[in-house]
Tab-separated table of C-alpha atoms in Angstrom:
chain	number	residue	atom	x	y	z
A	1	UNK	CA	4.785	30.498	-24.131
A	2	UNK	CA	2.882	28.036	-21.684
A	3	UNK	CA	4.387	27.056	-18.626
A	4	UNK	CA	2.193	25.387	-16.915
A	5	UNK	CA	3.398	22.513	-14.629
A	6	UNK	CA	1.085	20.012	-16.692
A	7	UNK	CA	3.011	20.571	-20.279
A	8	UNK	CA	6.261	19.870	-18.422
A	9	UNK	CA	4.758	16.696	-17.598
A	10	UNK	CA	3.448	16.041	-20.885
A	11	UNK	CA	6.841	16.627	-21.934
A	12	UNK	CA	8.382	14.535	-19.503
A	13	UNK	CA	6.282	11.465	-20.573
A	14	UNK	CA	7.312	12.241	-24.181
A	15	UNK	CA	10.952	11.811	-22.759
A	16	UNK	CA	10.452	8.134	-21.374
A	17	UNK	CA	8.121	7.277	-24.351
A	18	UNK	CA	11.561	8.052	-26.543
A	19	UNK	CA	13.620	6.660	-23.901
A	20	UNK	CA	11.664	3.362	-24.162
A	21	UNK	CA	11.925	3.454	-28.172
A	22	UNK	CA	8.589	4.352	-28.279
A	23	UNK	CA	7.035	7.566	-30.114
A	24	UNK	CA	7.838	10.593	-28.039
A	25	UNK	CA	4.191	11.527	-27.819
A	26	UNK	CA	3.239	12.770	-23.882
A	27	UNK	CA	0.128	14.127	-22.674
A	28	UNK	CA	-1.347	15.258	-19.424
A	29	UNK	CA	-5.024	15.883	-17.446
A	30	UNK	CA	-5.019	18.507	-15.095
A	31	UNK	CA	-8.254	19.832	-13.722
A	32	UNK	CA	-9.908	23.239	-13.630
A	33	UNK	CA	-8.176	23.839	-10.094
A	34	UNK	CA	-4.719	22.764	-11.296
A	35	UNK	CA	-4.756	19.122	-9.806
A	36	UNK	CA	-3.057	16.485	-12.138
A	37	UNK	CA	-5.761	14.159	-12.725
A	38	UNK	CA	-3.734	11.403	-14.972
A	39	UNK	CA	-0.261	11.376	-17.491
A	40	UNK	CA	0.619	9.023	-20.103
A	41	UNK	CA	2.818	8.266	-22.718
A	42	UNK	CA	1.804	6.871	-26.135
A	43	UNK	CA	2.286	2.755	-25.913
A	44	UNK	CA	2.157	1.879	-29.714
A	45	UNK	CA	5.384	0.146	-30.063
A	46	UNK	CA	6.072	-0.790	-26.505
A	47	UNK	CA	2.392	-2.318	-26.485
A	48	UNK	CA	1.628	-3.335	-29.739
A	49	UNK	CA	-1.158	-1.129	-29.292
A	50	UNK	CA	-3.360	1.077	-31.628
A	51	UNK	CA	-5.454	2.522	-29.671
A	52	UNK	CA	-3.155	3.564	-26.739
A	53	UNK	CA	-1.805	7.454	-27.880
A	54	UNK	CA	-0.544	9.681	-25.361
A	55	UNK	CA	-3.941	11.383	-24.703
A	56	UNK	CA	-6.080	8.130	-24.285
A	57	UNK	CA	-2.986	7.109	-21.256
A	58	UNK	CA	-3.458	10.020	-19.443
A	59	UNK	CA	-7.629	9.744	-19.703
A	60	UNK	CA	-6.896	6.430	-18.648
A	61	UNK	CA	-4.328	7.286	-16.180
A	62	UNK	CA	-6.873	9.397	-14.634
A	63	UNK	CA	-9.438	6.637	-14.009
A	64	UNK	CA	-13.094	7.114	-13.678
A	65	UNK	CA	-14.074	10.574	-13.108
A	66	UNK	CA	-17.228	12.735	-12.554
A	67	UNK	CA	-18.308	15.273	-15.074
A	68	UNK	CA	-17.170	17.626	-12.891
A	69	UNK	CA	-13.377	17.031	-13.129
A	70	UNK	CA	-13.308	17.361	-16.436
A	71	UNK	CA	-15.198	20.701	-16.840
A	72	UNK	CA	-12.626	23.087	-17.419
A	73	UNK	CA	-9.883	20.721	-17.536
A	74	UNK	CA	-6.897	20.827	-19.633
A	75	UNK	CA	-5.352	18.182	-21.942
A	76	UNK	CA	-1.466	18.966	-22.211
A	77	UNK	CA	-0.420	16.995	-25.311
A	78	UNK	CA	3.032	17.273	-26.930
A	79	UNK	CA	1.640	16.712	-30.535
A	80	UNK	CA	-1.532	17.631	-32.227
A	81	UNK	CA	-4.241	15.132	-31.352
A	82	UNK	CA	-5.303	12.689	-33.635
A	83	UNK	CA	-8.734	11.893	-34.848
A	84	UNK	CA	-9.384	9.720	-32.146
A	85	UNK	CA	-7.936	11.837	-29.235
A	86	UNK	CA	-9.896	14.659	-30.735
A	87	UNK	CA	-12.824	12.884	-29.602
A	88	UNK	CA	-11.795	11.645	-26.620
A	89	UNK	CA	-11.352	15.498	-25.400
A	90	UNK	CA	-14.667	16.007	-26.784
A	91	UNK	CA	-16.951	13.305	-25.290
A	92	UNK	CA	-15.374	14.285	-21.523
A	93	UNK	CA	-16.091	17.835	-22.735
A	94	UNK	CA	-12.643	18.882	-21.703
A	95	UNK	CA	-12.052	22.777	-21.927
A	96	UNK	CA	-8.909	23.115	-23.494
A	97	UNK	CA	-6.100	21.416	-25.455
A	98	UNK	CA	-2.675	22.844	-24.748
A	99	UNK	CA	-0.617	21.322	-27.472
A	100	UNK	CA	3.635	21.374	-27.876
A	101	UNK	CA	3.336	21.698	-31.828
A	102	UNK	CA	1.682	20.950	-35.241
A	103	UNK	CA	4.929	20.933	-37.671
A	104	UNK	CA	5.027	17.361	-37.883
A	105	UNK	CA	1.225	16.098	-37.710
A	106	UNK	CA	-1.827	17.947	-38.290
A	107	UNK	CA	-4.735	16.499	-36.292
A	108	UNK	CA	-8.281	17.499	-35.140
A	109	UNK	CA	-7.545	20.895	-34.021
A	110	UNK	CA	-10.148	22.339	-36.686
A	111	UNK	CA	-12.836	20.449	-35.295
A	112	UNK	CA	-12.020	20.709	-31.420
A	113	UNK	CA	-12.451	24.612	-31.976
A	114	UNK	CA	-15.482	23.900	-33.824
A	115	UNK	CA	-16.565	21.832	-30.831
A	116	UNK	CA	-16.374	24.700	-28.578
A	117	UNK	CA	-12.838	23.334	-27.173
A	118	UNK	CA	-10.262	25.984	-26.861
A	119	UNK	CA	-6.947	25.513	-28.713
A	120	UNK	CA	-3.654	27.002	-27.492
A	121	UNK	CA	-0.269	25.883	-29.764
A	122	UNK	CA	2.701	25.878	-27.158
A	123	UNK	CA	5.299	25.783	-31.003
A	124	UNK	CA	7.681	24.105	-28.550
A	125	UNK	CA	11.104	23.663	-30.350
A	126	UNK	CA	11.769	20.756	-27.877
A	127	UNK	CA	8.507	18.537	-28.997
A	128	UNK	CA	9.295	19.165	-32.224
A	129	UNK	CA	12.803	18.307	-31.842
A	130	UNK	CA	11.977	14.755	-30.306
A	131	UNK	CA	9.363	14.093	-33.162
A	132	UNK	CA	11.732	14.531	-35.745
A	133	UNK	CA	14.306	12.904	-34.235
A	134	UNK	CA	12.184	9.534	-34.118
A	135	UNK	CA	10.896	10.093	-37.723
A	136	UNK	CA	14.338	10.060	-38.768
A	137	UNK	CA	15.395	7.226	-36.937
A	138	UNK	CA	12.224	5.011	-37.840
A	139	UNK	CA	10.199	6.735	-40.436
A	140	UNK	CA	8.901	2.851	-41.031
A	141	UNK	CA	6.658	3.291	-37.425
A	142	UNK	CA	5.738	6.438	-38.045
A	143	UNK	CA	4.784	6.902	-41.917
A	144	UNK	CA	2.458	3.980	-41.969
A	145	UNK	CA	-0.741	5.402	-40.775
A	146	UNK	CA	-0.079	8.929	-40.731
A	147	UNK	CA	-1.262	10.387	-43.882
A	148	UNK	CA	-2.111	13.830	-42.520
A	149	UNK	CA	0.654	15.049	-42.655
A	150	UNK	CA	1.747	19.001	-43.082
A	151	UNK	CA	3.002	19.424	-46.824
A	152	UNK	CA	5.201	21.541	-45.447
B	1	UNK	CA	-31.346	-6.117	-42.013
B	2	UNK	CA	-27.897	-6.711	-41.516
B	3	UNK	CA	-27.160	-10.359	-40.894
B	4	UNK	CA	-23.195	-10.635	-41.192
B	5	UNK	CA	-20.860	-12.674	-38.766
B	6	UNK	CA	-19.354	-9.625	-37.606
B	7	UNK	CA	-22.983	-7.940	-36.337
B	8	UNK	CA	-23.527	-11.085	-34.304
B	9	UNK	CA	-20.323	-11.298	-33.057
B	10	UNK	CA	-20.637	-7.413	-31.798
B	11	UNK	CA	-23.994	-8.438	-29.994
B	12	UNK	CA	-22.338	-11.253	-28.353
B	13	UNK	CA	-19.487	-9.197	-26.826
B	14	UNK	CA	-22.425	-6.670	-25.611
B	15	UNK	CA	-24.048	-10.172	-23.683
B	16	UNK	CA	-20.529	-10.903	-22.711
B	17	UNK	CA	-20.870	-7.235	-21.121
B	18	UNK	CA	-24.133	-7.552	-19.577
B	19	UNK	CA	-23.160	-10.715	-17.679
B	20	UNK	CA	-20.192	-9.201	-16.672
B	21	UNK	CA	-22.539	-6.581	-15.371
B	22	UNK	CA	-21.053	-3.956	-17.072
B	23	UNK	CA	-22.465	-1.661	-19.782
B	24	UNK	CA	-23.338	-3.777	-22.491
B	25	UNK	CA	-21.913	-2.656	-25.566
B	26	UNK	CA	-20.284	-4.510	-27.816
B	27	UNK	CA	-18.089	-4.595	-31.365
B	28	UNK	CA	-16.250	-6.189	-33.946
B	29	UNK	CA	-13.829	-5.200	-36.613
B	30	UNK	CA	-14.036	-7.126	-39.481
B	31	UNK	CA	-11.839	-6.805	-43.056
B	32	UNK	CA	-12.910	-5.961	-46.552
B	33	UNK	CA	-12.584	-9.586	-47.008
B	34	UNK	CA	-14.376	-11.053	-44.032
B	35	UNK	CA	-11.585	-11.697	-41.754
B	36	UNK	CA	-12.471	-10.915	-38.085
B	37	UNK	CA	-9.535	-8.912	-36.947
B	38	UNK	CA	-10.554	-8.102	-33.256
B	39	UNK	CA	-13.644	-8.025	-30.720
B	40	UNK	CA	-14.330	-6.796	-27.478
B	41	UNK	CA	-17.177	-5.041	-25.727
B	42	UNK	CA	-17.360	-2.207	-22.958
B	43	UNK	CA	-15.022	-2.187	-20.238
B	44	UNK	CA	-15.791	0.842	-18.191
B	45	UNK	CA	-17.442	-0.356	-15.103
B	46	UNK	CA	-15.356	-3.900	-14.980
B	47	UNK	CA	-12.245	-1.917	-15.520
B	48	UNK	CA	-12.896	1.860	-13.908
B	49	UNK	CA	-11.755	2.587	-17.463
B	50	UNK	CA	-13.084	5.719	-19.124
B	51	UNK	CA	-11.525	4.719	-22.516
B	52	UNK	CA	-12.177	1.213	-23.322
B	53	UNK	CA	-15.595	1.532	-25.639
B	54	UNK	CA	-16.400	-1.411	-27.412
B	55	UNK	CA	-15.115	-0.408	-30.784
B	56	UNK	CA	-11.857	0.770	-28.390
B	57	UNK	CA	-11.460	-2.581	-27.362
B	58	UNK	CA	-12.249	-4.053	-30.830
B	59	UNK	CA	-9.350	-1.916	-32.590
B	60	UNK	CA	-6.982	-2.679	-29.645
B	61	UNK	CA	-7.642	-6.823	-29.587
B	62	UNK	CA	-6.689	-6.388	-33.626
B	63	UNK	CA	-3.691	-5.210	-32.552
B	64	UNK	CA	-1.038	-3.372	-34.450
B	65	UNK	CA	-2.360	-3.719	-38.161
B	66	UNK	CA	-1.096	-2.652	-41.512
B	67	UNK	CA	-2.966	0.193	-43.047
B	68	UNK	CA	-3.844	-2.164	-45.628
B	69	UNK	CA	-6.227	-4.149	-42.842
B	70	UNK	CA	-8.230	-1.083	-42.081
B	71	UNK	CA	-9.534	-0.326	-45.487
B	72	UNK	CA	-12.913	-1.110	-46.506
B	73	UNK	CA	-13.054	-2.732	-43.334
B	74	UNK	CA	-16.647	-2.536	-41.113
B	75	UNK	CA	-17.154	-1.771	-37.931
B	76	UNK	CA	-19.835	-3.657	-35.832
B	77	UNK	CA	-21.034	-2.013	-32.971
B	78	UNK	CA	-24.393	-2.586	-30.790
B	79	UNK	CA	-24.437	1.735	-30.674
B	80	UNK	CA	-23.979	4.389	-32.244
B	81	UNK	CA	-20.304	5.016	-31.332
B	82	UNK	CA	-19.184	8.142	-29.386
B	83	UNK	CA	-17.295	11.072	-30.551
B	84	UNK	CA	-14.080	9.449	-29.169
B	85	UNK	CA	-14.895	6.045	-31.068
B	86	UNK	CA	-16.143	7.904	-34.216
B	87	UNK	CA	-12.761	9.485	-34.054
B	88	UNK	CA	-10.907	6.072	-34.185
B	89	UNK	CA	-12.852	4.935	-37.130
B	90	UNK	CA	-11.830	7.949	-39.301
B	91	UNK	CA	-8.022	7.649	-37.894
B	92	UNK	CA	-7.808	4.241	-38.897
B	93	UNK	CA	-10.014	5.153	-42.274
B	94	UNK	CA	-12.650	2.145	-41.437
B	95	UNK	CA	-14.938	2.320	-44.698
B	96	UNK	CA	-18.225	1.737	-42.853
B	97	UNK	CA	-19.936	1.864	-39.853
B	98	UNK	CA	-22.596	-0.857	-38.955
B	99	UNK	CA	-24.508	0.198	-35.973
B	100	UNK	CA	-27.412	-2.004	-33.747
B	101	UNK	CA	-29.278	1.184	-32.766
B	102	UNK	CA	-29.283	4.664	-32.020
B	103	UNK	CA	-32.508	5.588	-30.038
B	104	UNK	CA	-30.403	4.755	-26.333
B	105	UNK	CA	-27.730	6.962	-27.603
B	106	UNK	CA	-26.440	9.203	-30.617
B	107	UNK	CA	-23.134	9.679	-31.471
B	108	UNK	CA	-21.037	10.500	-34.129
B	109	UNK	CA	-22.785	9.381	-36.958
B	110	UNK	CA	-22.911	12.563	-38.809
B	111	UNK	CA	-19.465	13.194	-38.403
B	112	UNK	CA	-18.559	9.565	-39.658
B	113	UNK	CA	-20.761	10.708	-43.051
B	114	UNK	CA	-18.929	13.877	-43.271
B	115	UNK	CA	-15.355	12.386	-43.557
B	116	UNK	CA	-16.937	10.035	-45.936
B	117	UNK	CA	-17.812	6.643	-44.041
B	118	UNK	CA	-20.547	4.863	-44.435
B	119	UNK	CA	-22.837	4.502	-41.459
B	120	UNK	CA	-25.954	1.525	-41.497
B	121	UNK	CA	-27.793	1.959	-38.934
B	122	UNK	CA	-29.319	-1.861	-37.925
B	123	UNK	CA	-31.736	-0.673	-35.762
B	124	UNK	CA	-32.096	-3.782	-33.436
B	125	UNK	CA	-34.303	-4.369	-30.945
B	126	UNK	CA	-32.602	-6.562	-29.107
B	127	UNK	CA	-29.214	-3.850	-28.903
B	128	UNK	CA	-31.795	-1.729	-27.897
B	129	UNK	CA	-33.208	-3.956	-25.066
B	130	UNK	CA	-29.748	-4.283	-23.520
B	131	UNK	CA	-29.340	-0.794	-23.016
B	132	UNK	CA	-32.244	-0.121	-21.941
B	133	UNK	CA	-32.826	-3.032	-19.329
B	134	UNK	CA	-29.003	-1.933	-18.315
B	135	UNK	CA	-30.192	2.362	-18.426
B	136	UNK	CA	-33.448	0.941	-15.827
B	137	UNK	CA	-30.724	-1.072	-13.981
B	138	UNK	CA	-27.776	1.025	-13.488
B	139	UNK	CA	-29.547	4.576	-14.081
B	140	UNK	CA	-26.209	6.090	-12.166
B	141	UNK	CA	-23.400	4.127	-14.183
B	142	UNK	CA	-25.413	5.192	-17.516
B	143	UNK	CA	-26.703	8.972	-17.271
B	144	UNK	CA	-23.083	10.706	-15.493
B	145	UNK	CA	-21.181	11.286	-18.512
B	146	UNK	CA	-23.940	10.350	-21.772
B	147	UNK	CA	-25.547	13.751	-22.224
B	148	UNK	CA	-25.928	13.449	-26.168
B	149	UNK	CA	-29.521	11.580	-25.477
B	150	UNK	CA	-32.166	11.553	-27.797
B	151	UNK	CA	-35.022	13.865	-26.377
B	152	UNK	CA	-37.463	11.088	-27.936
């Protein structure tokens, strides 16, 4: 099991994501020497937005950074990264992708390790647990655009 | 040569960039049927914002779209998009990818090919002027974080 301090605060941001209504989807930067570098929350309901996932917050939460930072760093996600996250780790060539679980989305994992990115699954009961709670309760928001799902 | 609306519009929102003095990149997501559904161009120097690419910022002014929306839809962008904007077109299944050039910059193109969307690749000298008026400009702002050049 991973317990770093930077999944508990991916977690944590999952937690006010579902606490605003929002998917409970958290993620978190921390850099090669342990320093949080940014945390976010996925914003697609409370924003509107399409484009603003957990992973993209935190990125953004982190500001502008030299190359540096991210060498070595870790994104802490709750959820298997999406397409687009996927390639958000990969263009700030970030070293690893700690993620809470993959039972209710698949995403890029595949190609991040074919990327060179390292892949650790945390198979946290608790991400799960808030996932499926929020598919239950609005499978409308969440069936729409995710076809990738596990058949499982 | 690619003459749509949606081209234009894309090189407009990279001018839009370059008078803002920021990195001049621009896009535009247009619908199977012609409807522009969002614009937007390069925010990362204007807003110290490592995630808003053009195409980003395209998908994000569209808002929250039915899946619907996204298919066969293009995407117009003055470059050949990044690995994180590459990623966004295949999670929102865009059907092609209409590009002004790719000797500044190469990104994802052979990824978007291999999960079966259509890349045209302009090649426009005047996308290709931007960047590279901005590259002699801003050398620092461009070369940090863009490794992926072409060696030509």
């Amino acid at each position: 099991m991973e317990s770093d301090e930077g999944f508990k605060i991916a977690v944590e941001e999952a937690k006010k994501g579902a606490a605003e209504g929002g998917i409970p989807i958290g993620a978190c930067l921390v850099s090669a020497d342990g320093k949080v570098l940014g945390r976010g929350h996925n914003m697609r309901l409370q924003k509107s937005s399409p484009t603003i996932h957990a992973e993209i917050a935190a990125l953004e939460d982190a500001g502008r950074q030299p190359a540096s930072s991210y060498k070595g760093a870790t994104m802490y996600t709750t959820l298997s990264p999406c397409d687009m996250c996927t390639g958000a780790c990969i263009l700030y060539k970030i070293g690893r992708v700690v993620l809470g679980e993959n039972e209710t989305f698949v995403g890029g994992e595949d190609y991040l390790k074919h990327r060179g990115i390292e892949v650790v699954n945390v198979r946290s009961a608790e991400c799960e647990g808030l996932m499926r709670d929020f598919i239950r309760d609005h499978p409308e928001d969440w069936w729409v655009q995710n076809m990738h799902k596990k058949s499982s």
